[in-house]
Amino acid sequence: MNIVVGVKVVPDTAAQVRVEDGKVTWGEAPLVLNPWDEFAVEAALQAKEKFGGQVTVISMGDEAALEALRRALAMGCQQAIRIYDEPLAQADVLATAQVLSAAIRKLNPDLVIFGRQAIDGDTASTPAAVAQVLGWPFVGLVTAFRGFDEGSKTLEVVRTLDEAKQTLRVPLPAVLTIAKEFAEPRYPSFIGIRKASRAKIPVWNLAELGLEVHPPRVTWPEVMQPPQREVVCQFIEGETPREIARKLVDKLIEEKVL
Amino acid sequence: MSKHVAVVVDHFQGQAPGATWEPFTPARDLAQALGGQVVAVVLAADGQALAQEAKARGADRVLLVEHPSLADYRTGLYGKALAALAQEHDIAVWLFPATTRGKELAAWLAAALGVGLLPDVFEVALADGKVTARRPVYAGKVWARVEAPLPAVVTTRVRSFEAPEPQAVDAAGIEKVDLALEESPVQVVGYEKPEAEGPRLTEARIIVSGGRGVANAPQVPEPCAGISDPKEREKCIAQEGFKMLGELAKALGGALGASRAAVDAGYISYDHQVGQTGKVVSPDLYMAFGISGAIQHQAGMRTSKIIVAINKDPEAPIFKIAHYGIVGDLWEIAPAILEELRERGLVKT
Ligand SMILES: Cc1cc2nc3c(=O)[nH]c(=O)nc-3n(C[C@H](O)[C@H](O)[C@H](O)COP(=O)(O)OP(=O)(O)OC[C@H]3O[C@@H](n4cnc5c(N)ncnc54)[C@H](O)[C@@H]3O)c2cc1C
Ligand SMILES: Nc1ncnc2c1ncn2[C@@H]1O[C@H](COP(=O)(O)O)[C@@H](O)[C@H]1O
């Protein structure tokens, strides 16, 4: 089973992200593999271990994307490809989906795996859009692979909906996203890190993909600092827990939340 | 120029989560600005009740597509039905609630129509023939204004718009639409439903949450006393603690949340995790017991209307965003709050 996993590089979750001179900045904070994509890489590696084949990790982005690609290689992916071109700096979900789909077609995999959401734009939209462009089935938030039927090339998966877990049979090729319950992502091994640091990572541009992208439909004319919550914590004290509880309940009634 | 506003009704086997009706509020304003109508779209095996409720929530018309295969949500199947409706109807803005299904379908539909997608917005309007909206990015550390020309697809952030109160209306305006739907290649084998108790985390008005501190009891609770393995004992204590917090949540008619540390330690299941890699919630009241308030936890709860923090450590970062703070032991404070609620007859049943 040949698998493509799509990843993105993002500022670390602990970064102090803010707006300066009308631009988003995260200071010196490191860029890392998007945390949700660690689960996607883990799932791709497990699929390979269970069903055979190899895992290619792809990312559309400038050179910063190499950080995410190398991390995925260190975790155990066999091959990495970066996709980039000047006009893609402003790509919206639609353009991203078209570019990723063209790269995926070229790689011709059986299975495409993405993370749930990139924690920069927080759009959680690219994977379903890619599935639509490819015309392949889409299943979001997969928590487990149940089995693979070689004959019909059908993968049985469990996915989470808010109300229930749903077990589905999905004919391949298909596009999936992975939920956190799938499994803890593995740590890169020492050998993996060494291999990844030496790996040559090719860059595909738009000409190579035979693609032109439209100017983005969606624009971000302005980013802003959310209003500071002017909260000064009011500490509640008392002689006994009951007295504290009584005062708290009074406050919550006053605030109309009880 | 297209001028109507479609709201796609989100449901699970005919049951609509509360967030389903929230987009009807901005839909009304957008339709007014466009001089068009609010058109609800119901895709279901049996959608009469949903169609009625959509009318009651302010839809001028309802497009009701009923087909046995629509009993089970599949993204492509539902998406193709919506794309077919888009061919026939003059829709300027497609609205979905930003629920799991809503987000998937919105992305799929935007790609199918080749139009702009504005996900998870808390504010949306029209200006100069464009949809203009605001949404949180970087886990809410930044807000972005985002714009797309018409037609466009928008998902509304859960609990950011107040759903219109249902009005008594007749069934006029419910139109059955026949679509030639192909069977989905994705087959449903079955479902596993959790024993749901109380409201869902993302919809709850009140959330009682616990962190690693729940494992730290001044006295070992009875059921854990005999356990000699320290790790197992700690887990047992924490599970007892979450039982206690669960009772408090239930008494308040709320839901039970947790930090990632509590989930990773196996004290409680992942469904309860609040934060950047858990659920993003915005209740009226969020009570954090034994949670330090790491930035990744804050990302999931900082927009709550009132935050109460109970922590032994007066320096815990959670107090920086809390409206009310109690420096104390959660094992004493939580039962005291429960007793106080009981005595004052404030317990929801
Ligand atoms: C990529 C990434 C994603 C993450 N995503 C999330 C996420 O989605 N959600 C999340 O929550 N975290 C997330 N984290 C983890 C986060 O950084 C913190 O580690 C975690 O939130 C800490 O949980 P905690 O507050 O329960 O534990 P701690 O930080 O250990 O805090 C426990 C608190 O309990 C208090 N305490 C102890 N005993 C008592 C007592 N008896 N009574 C009262 N107070 C007591 C202590 O004073 C302390 O403040 C993420 C981290 C990373 C790197
Ligand atoms: N530029 C990209 N290159 C490769 N994969 C991406 C890219 N952007 C998003 N993805 C994938 O799509 C998922 C959802 O991203 P998003 O829609 O941006 O929230 C991520 O977790 C990635 O797996």
XYZ file of C-alpha atoms and ligand atoms in Angstrom:
683
model
C 0.000 0.000 0.000
C 1.543 3.283 -1.044
C 0.750 6.102 1.295
C 1.113 9.856 1.040
C 0.966 11.894 4.204
C 0.542 15.680 4.011
C 2.099 17.854 6.696
C 2.595 21.497 7.521
C 5.078 23.462 9.585
C 3.657 25.776 12.261
C 4.886 27.860 15.195
C 5.197 25.821 18.383
C 2.027 25.622 20.487
C 3.749 27.484 23.333
C 4.744 30.410 21.072
C 3.600 33.897 22.061
C 1.885 34.695 18.779
C 0.860 38.332 18.371
C 0.295 41.086 15.837
C 3.061 43.609 15.215
C 2.913 46.292 12.524
C -0.142 44.633 11.073
C 1.585 41.240 10.744
C 1.456 38.016 12.706
C 4.696 37.252 14.526
C 5.881 34.577 16.933
C 9.271 36.050 17.746
C 12.017 33.512 18.215
C 9.684 30.584 18.829
C 10.639 27.493 16.831
C 8.690 26.141 13.881
C 7.620 22.539 14.328
C 5.700 19.765 12.623
C 2.007 20.613 13.159
C 1.014 18.580 16.264
C -2.044 17.058 14.562
C 0.171 15.921 11.693
C 2.278 13.843 14.092
C -0.790 11.640 14.461
C -1.179 11.510 10.681
C 2.444 10.419 10.252
C 2.007 7.806 12.996
C -1.090 6.433 11.257
C 0.699 6.351 7.895
C 3.621 4.435 9.410
C 1.278 1.977 11.083
C -0.599 1.428 7.825
C 2.694 0.684 6.130
C 3.752 -1.691 8.907
C 0.429 -3.534 8.771
C -0.285 -3.553 5.061
C 3.140 -3.050 3.431
C 4.261 -0.393 0.962
C 5.958 2.916 1.656
C 5.206 6.343 3.026
C 5.933 9.596 1.186
C 5.552 12.797 3.166
C 4.681 15.979 1.271
C 4.379 19.588 2.288
C 3.519 22.673 0.324
C 5.499 25.587 1.665
C 8.703 27.606 1.596
C 11.959 26.346 3.068
C 10.562 26.430 6.577
C 8.523 23.360 5.584
C 11.754 21.345 5.610
C 11.571 21.257 9.406
C 8.259 19.376 9.261
C 9.416 17.103 6.424
C 12.630 16.145 8.243
C 10.760 15.392 11.429
C 8.421 13.083 9.492
C 11.399 11.407 7.825
C 13.024 10.946 11.221
C 9.862 9.278 12.468
C 10.218 6.744 9.640
C 8.760 8.010 6.349
C 10.750 6.759 3.330
C 10.627 9.813 1.122
C 9.872 13.532 1.346
C 8.840 16.068 -1.276
C 8.417 19.792 -0.883
C 6.095 21.653 -3.195
C 6.622 25.336 -3.705
C 6.466 28.232 -6.112
C 6.330 31.997 -5.773
C 2.544 32.384 -6.408
C 1.793 29.928 -3.593
C 2.863 32.287 -0.817
C -0.728 33.579 -0.567
C -2.480 30.291 -1.357
C -5.935 29.809 0.163
C -7.550 26.455 0.949
C -8.749 26.011 -2.612
C -5.361 26.703 -4.191
C -3.616 24.531 -1.589
C -6.022 21.699 -2.320
C -5.437 21.983 -6.066
C -1.671 21.941 -5.683
C -1.625 19.080 -3.178
C -4.030 17.111 -5.381
C -1.774 17.537 -8.421
C 1.212 16.303 -6.414
C -0.793 13.375 -5.063
C -1.923 12.373 -8.578
C 1.681 12.347 -9.645
C 2.609 10.080 -6.714
C -0.407 7.857 -7.388
C -0.860 6.483 -3.848
C -3.494 4.107 -2.472
C -4.056 6.157 0.622
C -3.686 9.836 1.548
C -3.494 10.832 5.188
C -3.698 14.336 6.667
C -3.812 15.902 10.098
C -7.024 17.175 11.565
C -6.116 20.854 11.454
C -3.107 23.120 11.053
C -2.736 25.128 14.255
C -1.766 28.356 12.491
C -4.773 29.097 10.267
C -6.933 26.613 12.211
C -9.070 26.020 9.137
C -9.401 22.209 9.266
C -10.485 22.337 5.637
C -7.674 21.252 3.338
C -8.193 17.457 3.536
C -11.871 17.379 2.519
C -11.127 19.879 -0.260
C -8.310 17.634 -1.543
C -10.654 14.629 -1.544
C -13.176 16.604 -3.562
C -10.583 17.712 -6.122
C -9.279 14.156 -6.482
C -12.798 12.727 -6.573
C -11.827 10.207 -3.870
C -13.793 9.234 -0.763
C -13.095 11.250 2.383
C -13.262 10.085 5.989
C -12.396 12.535 8.759
C -11.114 11.914 12.308
C -10.178 8.266 11.975
C -9.335 6.597 15.297
C -8.396 3.084 14.106
C -7.740 0.862 11.102
C -9.708 -2.346 11.474
C -8.463 -4.247 8.464
C -7.654 -4.188 4.791
C -9.187 -6.387 2.133
C -6.637 -6.869 -0.665
C -9.173 -8.184 -3.159
C -11.567 -5.257 -3.070
C -8.863 -2.803 -1.924
C -11.137 -1.756 0.902
C -9.953 -0.372 4.207
C -12.137 -0.691 7.282
C -11.804 2.296 9.590
C -13.425 3.727 12.693
C -14.099 7.430 12.805
C -15.433 9.744 15.509
C -18.499 11.841 15.095
C -19.612 13.969 18.034
C -22.469 11.570 18.723
C -20.916 8.165 18.053
C -18.078 6.191 16.590
C -18.822 5.071 13.051
C -17.223 2.035 11.396
C -16.857 2.399 7.640
C -15.557 0.399 4.667
C -13.686 2.707 2.347
C -12.568 1.681 -1.140
C -9.076 2.979 -1.923
C -7.721 5.353 -3.018
C -9.155 7.564 -0.299
C -8.311 10.582 1.834
C -8.370 10.381 5.646
C -7.657 12.629 8.601
C -6.511 11.195 11.912
C -7.874 11.875 15.395
C -5.749 11.998 18.529
C -7.138 8.706 19.867
C -5.463 6.841 17.007
C -2.168 6.367 18.881
C 0.590 8.383 20.513
C 3.000 9.505 17.782
C 6.371 7.759 17.991
C 9.576 9.619 18.759
C 12.191 9.743 16.023
C 15.019 7.280 16.569
C 18.642 8.381 16.643
C 19.261 6.650 13.303
C 16.097 8.190 11.925
C 17.270 11.680 12.826
C 20.642 11.083 11.188
C 19.056 9.750 8.019
C 16.595 12.624 7.883
C 19.280 15.247 8.265
C 21.130 13.839 5.257
C 18.094 13.203 3.058
C 17.819 15.120 -0.209
C 14.363 16.624 -0.454
C 13.283 17.520 -3.991
C 11.135 20.586 -4.660
C 8.296 20.426 -7.146
C 7.104 23.686 -8.672
C 3.915 24.560 -10.528
C 5.424 23.884 -13.961
C 6.396 20.401 -12.843
C 2.843 19.806 -11.706
C 1.466 21.263 -14.950
C -0.632 23.636 -12.906
C -1.594 27.269 -12.790
C -3.244 28.620 -9.700
C -5.797 31.400 -9.573
C -5.209 34.339 -7.316
C -6.658 33.378 -3.912
C -10.424 33.775 -3.503
C -9.977 34.295 0.206
C -7.907 37.222 1.442
C -6.841 38.308 4.911
C -7.034 42.107 4.696
C -6.327 42.560 8.375
C -5.018 40.709 11.400
C -5.556 42.092 14.853
C -4.793 41.535 18.470
C -7.925 40.212 20.209
C -9.174 42.622 22.850
C -7.300 42.004 26.076
C -9.571 40.468 28.648
C -9.307 42.950 31.436
C -9.662 40.383 34.152
C -8.324 40.901 37.580
C -8.902 37.686 39.403
C -11.084 38.207 42.413
C -9.884 35.790 45.068
C -12.525 34.320 47.307
C -11.496 33.587 50.863
C -13.200 32.251 53.951
C -12.750 30.400 57.215
C -14.146 27.132 55.911
C -14.640 25.511 52.510
C -18.410 25.979 53.003
C -18.022 29.697 53.538
C -15.900 29.949 50.376
C -18.460 27.884 48.474
C -21.290 30.127 49.692
C -19.487 33.280 48.553
C -18.666 31.711 45.175
C -22.251 30.638 44.579
C -23.428 34.173 45.446
C -21.019 35.605 42.889
C -22.082 33.149 40.196
C -25.735 34.005 40.765
C -24.846 37.694 40.540
C -23.060 36.979 37.224
C -26.206 35.175 36.012
C -24.325 32.010 35.110
C -26.087 29.838 37.683
C -26.492 38.056 -9.112
C -27.259 35.336 -6.659
C -29.054 36.514 -3.616
C -30.268 33.810 -1.288
C -28.613 32.472 1.841
C -28.576 28.727 2.387
C -28.219 27.158 5.814
C -27.334 23.476 5.798
C -29.026 21.685 8.694
C -26.531 19.520 10.587
C -27.900 16.382 12.213
C -27.017 12.865 13.271
C -29.705 10.430 12.161
C -32.367 13.103 12.463
C -31.122 14.584 15.752
C -29.760 18.120 15.422
C -27.097 19.371 17.828
C -27.850 22.818 19.302
C -25.246 24.465 17.076
C -27.330 23.541 14.005
C -29.669 26.476 14.510
C -27.043 29.116 15.260
C -26.271 30.051 11.601
C -29.923 31.043 11.169
C -29.168 34.251 13.064
C -26.487 35.651 10.706
C -28.405 34.106 7.775
C -31.328 36.447 8.454
C -29.081 39.550 8.370
C -27.239 38.406 5.251
C -30.491 37.628 3.426
C -31.841 41.045 4.332
C -28.709 42.742 3.014
C -28.985 40.749 -0.228
C -32.732 41.203 -0.608
C -33.090 37.428 -0.708
C -34.433 34.575 1.359
C -33.102 32.213 3.993
C -33.190 28.756 2.437
C -32.640 25.816 4.781
C -31.310 22.587 3.313
C -32.175 19.279 4.955
C -30.508 16.083 3.736
C -31.891 13.061 5.565
C -33.630 9.711 5.259
C -36.599 11.199 7.056
C -36.301 14.942 7.423
C -39.818 16.280 8.040
C -39.194 17.150 11.679
C -35.902 18.859 10.864
C -37.568 20.792 8.050
C -40.316 21.959 10.410
C -37.794 23.082 12.962
C -35.781 24.923 10.295
C -38.943 26.850 9.455
C -39.502 27.585 13.114
C -35.940 28.898 13.360
C -36.518 31.399 10.609
C -36.097 29.694 7.217
C -38.291 31.224 4.501
C -38.024 28.052 2.466
C -36.751 24.569 3.132
C -35.266 22.303 0.480
C -35.901 18.825 1.794
C -33.952 16.026 0.135
C -35.019 12.627 1.432
C -33.345 9.404 0.396
C -32.667 6.154 2.286
C -28.924 6.424 1.693
C -28.876 9.825 3.442
C -29.601 8.022 6.730
C -25.848 7.813 7.304
C -23.656 10.854 6.845
C -20.820 10.427 4.344
C -18.982 13.566 3.234
C -18.953 12.877 -0.496
C -22.571 11.726 -0.611
C -23.872 14.774 1.233
C -21.454 17.070 -0.598
C -22.664 15.910 -4.020
C -26.267 16.524 -3.023
C -25.392 20.072 -1.981
C -23.423 20.693 -5.172
C -26.458 19.541 -7.187
C -28.700 21.976 -5.288
C -26.188 24.752 -5.966
C -26.786 24.229 -9.697
C -30.508 24.832 -9.354
C -30.681 27.556 -6.746
C -29.404 31.029 -6.624
C -27.297 30.865 -3.442
C -24.951 33.720 -2.567
C -23.784 32.451 0.815
C -23.744 28.899 2.155
C -23.752 28.701 5.935
C -22.915 25.658 8.060
C -22.366 25.362 11.798
C -18.679 24.621 12.421
C -19.411 21.168 13.805
C -17.393 18.128 12.710
C -19.711 17.393 9.792
C -20.339 21.065 9.020
C -16.645 21.801 8.625
C -16.035 18.781 6.388
C -18.997 19.495 4.152
C -18.226 23.192 3.863
C -14.676 22.450 2.688
C -15.881 19.803 0.261
C -18.586 22.080 -1.163
C -16.292 25.106 -1.498
C -13.866 22.975 -3.507
C -16.682 21.563 -5.645
C -18.003 25.043 -6.423
C -14.538 26.572 -6.737
C -15.457 29.359 -4.324
C -13.941 30.924 -1.215
C -14.286 29.318 2.199
C -14.443 31.296 5.453
C -14.327 28.756 8.281
C -15.192 29.154 11.950
C -16.242 32.805 11.916
C -17.701 34.644 14.914
C -18.856 37.650 12.890
C -20.030 37.847 9.285
C -21.461 40.578 7.039
C -21.601 41.812 3.455
C -19.552 44.706 2.136
C -18.959 45.741 -1.469
C -20.324 42.519 -2.874
C -18.050 40.454 -0.668
C -18.535 38.391 2.421
C -16.409 39.809 5.188
C -15.931 37.963 8.436
C -13.727 37.710 11.481
C -12.319 34.535 12.944
C -9.752 33.453 15.523
C -6.479 31.998 14.237
C -3.395 30.680 16.050
C -5.630 29.131 18.713
C -7.307 32.483 19.341
C -4.059 34.343 19.982
C -4.820 36.453 16.884
C -7.980 37.476 15.049
C -8.114 37.758 11.280
C -10.529 39.575 9.020
C -11.159 37.300 6.070
C -12.985 38.093 2.857
C -14.267 36.275 -0.186
C -16.330 37.309 -3.199
C -19.851 35.901 -3.621
C -20.792 33.148 -3.764
C -18.947 31.920 -0.706
C -19.090 29.184 1.908
C -18.987 30.069 5.608
C -18.986 28.025 8.808
C -20.079 29.704 12.036
C -18.092 29.131 15.193
C -20.092 27.108 17.699
C -21.670 29.219 20.467
C -20.709 32.495 18.775
C -24.191 33.262 17.482
C -27.349 32.860 19.504
C -29.829 30.589 17.718
C -33.199 32.240 17.049
C -35.939 31.085 19.418
C -38.306 28.722 17.592
C -41.508 30.384 16.417
C -44.827 28.694 15.734
C -45.130 28.456 11.947
C -46.989 26.335 9.421
C -45.382 23.875 7.046
C -45.735 26.125 3.986
C -42.480 26.562 2.126
C -41.158 23.045 2.694
C -40.266 21.796 -0.774
C -39.379 18.186 -1.419
C -36.547 17.943 -3.894
C -35.799 14.796 -5.854
C -32.145 14.320 -6.594
C -30.626 11.445 -8.520
C -28.212 10.310 -5.809
C -25.652 7.618 -6.456
C -24.913 5.188 -3.661
C -21.839 6.208 -1.695
C -18.807 3.963 -2.216
C -18.195 4.320 1.531
C -20.224 1.713 3.400
C -21.346 2.061 6.993
C -20.682 -1.106 8.981
C -22.088 0.131 12.260
C -22.048 2.513 15.183
C -20.810 2.515 18.701
C -22.526 5.067 20.868
C -21.045 6.264 24.107
C -23.402 6.191 27.051
C -24.129 9.897 26.741
C -24.995 11.652 29.968
C -25.739 15.336 30.139
C -24.843 17.907 27.515
C -21.913 17.541 25.136
C -18.745 19.401 26.053
C -18.838 21.756 23.068
C -22.418 22.749 23.729
C -22.542 22.826 27.507
C -23.354 26.131 29.224
C -21.371 25.026 32.248
C -18.170 22.964 32.300
C -16.463 21.528 35.358
C -12.909 20.550 34.459
C -10.163 18.691 36.268
C -6.406 18.496 35.827
C -3.459 16.612 37.197
C -4.212 18.097 40.618
C -7.203 15.763 40.901
C -4.768 12.904 41.620
C -3.415 14.750 44.626
C -5.799 14.095 47.518
C -5.002 14.963 51.146
C -6.488 11.611 52.169
C -6.577 8.478 50.076
C -10.250 7.848 49.239
C -11.708 4.581 50.563
C -11.782 2.529 47.315
C -8.087 3.202 46.662
C -6.747 2.512 50.155
C -5.834 -1.111 49.486
C -3.810 -0.476 46.329
C -0.080 -0.758 46.969
C 1.287 0.097 43.512
C 1.753 3.872 43.736
C 0.927 4.509 40.060
C -2.258 2.476 40.252
C -3.216 4.117 43.522
C -2.724 7.558 42.027
C -4.889 6.635 39.046
C -7.582 5.293 41.360
C -7.522 8.514 43.395
C -7.799 10.629 40.267
C -10.681 8.543 38.961
C -12.505 9.005 42.273
C -11.788 12.720 41.986
C -13.238 12.894 38.487
C -16.303 11.048 39.792
C -16.693 13.826 42.350
C -16.259 16.528 39.686
C -18.688 14.635 37.463
C -21.299 14.824 40.209
C -20.748 18.547 40.483
C -21.050 18.912 36.710
C -24.265 16.922 36.747
C -25.691 18.984 39.598
C -25.037 22.108 37.524
C -26.526 20.595 34.375
C -23.065 20.858 32.823
C -20.383 18.709 31.260
C -17.119 17.306 32.576
C -13.822 18.487 31.074
C -10.167 17.688 31.662
C -6.640 18.846 30.918
C -4.355 16.876 28.638
C -2.177 15.888 31.567
C -5.192 14.191 33.161
C -6.087 12.467 29.887
C -2.527 11.345 29.155
C -2.203 9.904 32.659
C -5.295 7.799 31.971
C -7.493 9.430 34.631
C -10.272 10.119 32.140
C -10.972 9.534 28.444
C -9.839 11.792 25.630
C -13.428 12.882 24.774
C -13.162 15.160 27.803
C -9.950 16.939 26.848
C -10.177 20.704 26.551
C -7.479 22.658 24.748
C -5.526 23.094 21.591
C -5.377 19.366 20.877
C -8.730 18.665 22.518
C -12.027 20.477 22.301
C -12.404 24.216 22.061
C -15.192 25.320 24.359
C -16.807 28.597 25.250
C -19.328 28.013 28.037
C -20.937 30.636 30.268
C -19.104 29.129 33.238
C -15.823 27.186 33.212
C -14.590 25.801 36.531
C -10.974 24.592 36.505
C -10.029 22.287 39.379
C -6.323 21.490 39.768
C -5.404 22.805 36.315
C -2.310 24.985 36.076
C -3.504 26.809 32.958
C -0.845 26.032 30.337
C -1.157 28.070 27.161
C -2.399 24.984 25.258
C -5.176 24.508 27.801
C -6.097 28.191 27.658
C -6.408 27.910 23.877
C -9.433 25.692 24.435
C -11.279 27.663 27.107
C -10.150 31.244 27.396
C -13.230 32.690 25.699
C -15.496 31.253 28.406
C -17.697 33.984 29.859
C -16.828 33.377 33.507
C -13.794 31.359 34.554
C -13.386 30.066 38.095
C -10.060 28.494 39.104
C -9.471 26.324 42.130
C -5.796 25.644 42.704
C -3.462 25.124 45.654
C -0.787 27.254 44.063
C -1.552 31.012 44.178
C 0.994 31.520 41.385
C -0.715 29.138 38.929
C -1.078 30.844 35.502
C -4.773 29.943 35.371
C -5.436 32.768 37.864
C -4.255 35.273 35.237
C -7.308 34.550 33.115
C -9.773 33.601 35.863
C -12.520 35.952 37.038
C -12.761 34.211 40.393
C -10.034 32.318 42.137
C -9.928 30.036 45.130
C -6.544 29.131 46.549
C -7.261 25.832 48.182
C -7.531 22.090 47.904
C -10.006 20.953 45.286
C -10.834 17.901 47.396
C -12.301 20.263 50.019
C -13.743 22.929 47.740
C -15.582 20.751 45.209
C -17.697 18.870 47.794
C -18.407 22.146 49.617
C -19.755 23.719 46.411
C -21.924 20.669 45.794
C -23.345 20.813 49.323
C -23.994 24.527 49.027
C -25.884 24.008 45.752
C -27.924 21.209 47.305
C -28.820 23.226 50.370
C -29.946 26.173 48.278
C -32.018 24.028 45.965
C -29.875 24.957 42.967
C -29.249 21.397 41.820
C -30.528 20.615 38.325
C -32.229 17.273 37.953
C 1.501 20.141 21.268
C 0.861 20.239 22.619
C -0.522 20.241 22.699
C -1.145 20.328 23.946
N -2.523 20.339 24.005
C -3.132 20.456 25.201
C -4.560 20.471 25.307
O -5.276 20.361 24.317
N -5.113 20.602 26.526
C -4.355 20.713 27.673
O -4.952 20.829 28.760
N -3.027 20.664 27.601
C -2.398 20.530 26.400
N -1.036 20.447 26.364
C -0.315 20.228 27.632
C -0.051 21.475 28.438
O 1.168 22.044 28.001
C 0.077 21.113 29.941
O 1.079 20.149 30.103
C -1.205 20.576 30.569
O -2.293 21.408 30.241
C -1.053 20.514 32.064
O -2.188 19.943 32.653
P -2.572 20.260 34.175
O -2.816 21.716 34.321
O -3.680 19.349 34.542
O -1.294 19.753 34.976
P -0.217 20.566 35.766
O 0.403 21.614 34.930
O 0.649 19.561 36.397
O -1.053 21.324 36.878
C -1.667 20.705 37.976
C -2.151 21.817 38.885
O -2.903 21.261 39.954
C -2.632 21.983 41.135
N -2.967 21.078 42.254
C -2.326 19.950 42.661
N -2.991 19.353 43.647
C -4.086 20.105 43.892
C -5.167 19.997 44.809
N -5.285 18.971 45.643
N -6.103 20.976 44.807
C -6.015 22.031 43.947
N -5.012 22.165 43.057
C -4.069 21.213 43.014
C -1.173 22.352 41.026
O -0.885 23.500 41.825
C -1.030 22.629 39.523
O -1.246 24.002 39.225
C -0.381 20.390 25.131
C 1.009 20.394 25.039
C 1.632 20.329 23.805
C 3.120 20.354 23.750
N 0.667 23.310 2.866
C 0.325 22.051 3.187
N 1.060 21.005 2.750
C 0.716 19.740 3.060
N -0.324 19.418 3.839
C -1.079 20.427 4.324
C -0.797 21.787 4.024
N -1.710 22.549 4.630
C -2.524 21.719 5.297
N -2.152 20.440 5.120
C -2.770 19.230 5.703
O -4.140 19.472 5.957
C -4.417 19.396 7.341
C -5.446 20.435 7.725
O -4.911 21.702 7.470
P -5.775 23.045 7.501
O -6.907 22.873 6.564
O -4.810 24.104 7.060
O -6.215 23.252 8.931
C -3.072 19.562 8.044
O -3.105 18.921 9.302
C -2.137 18.903 7.042
O -2.139 17.495 7.196
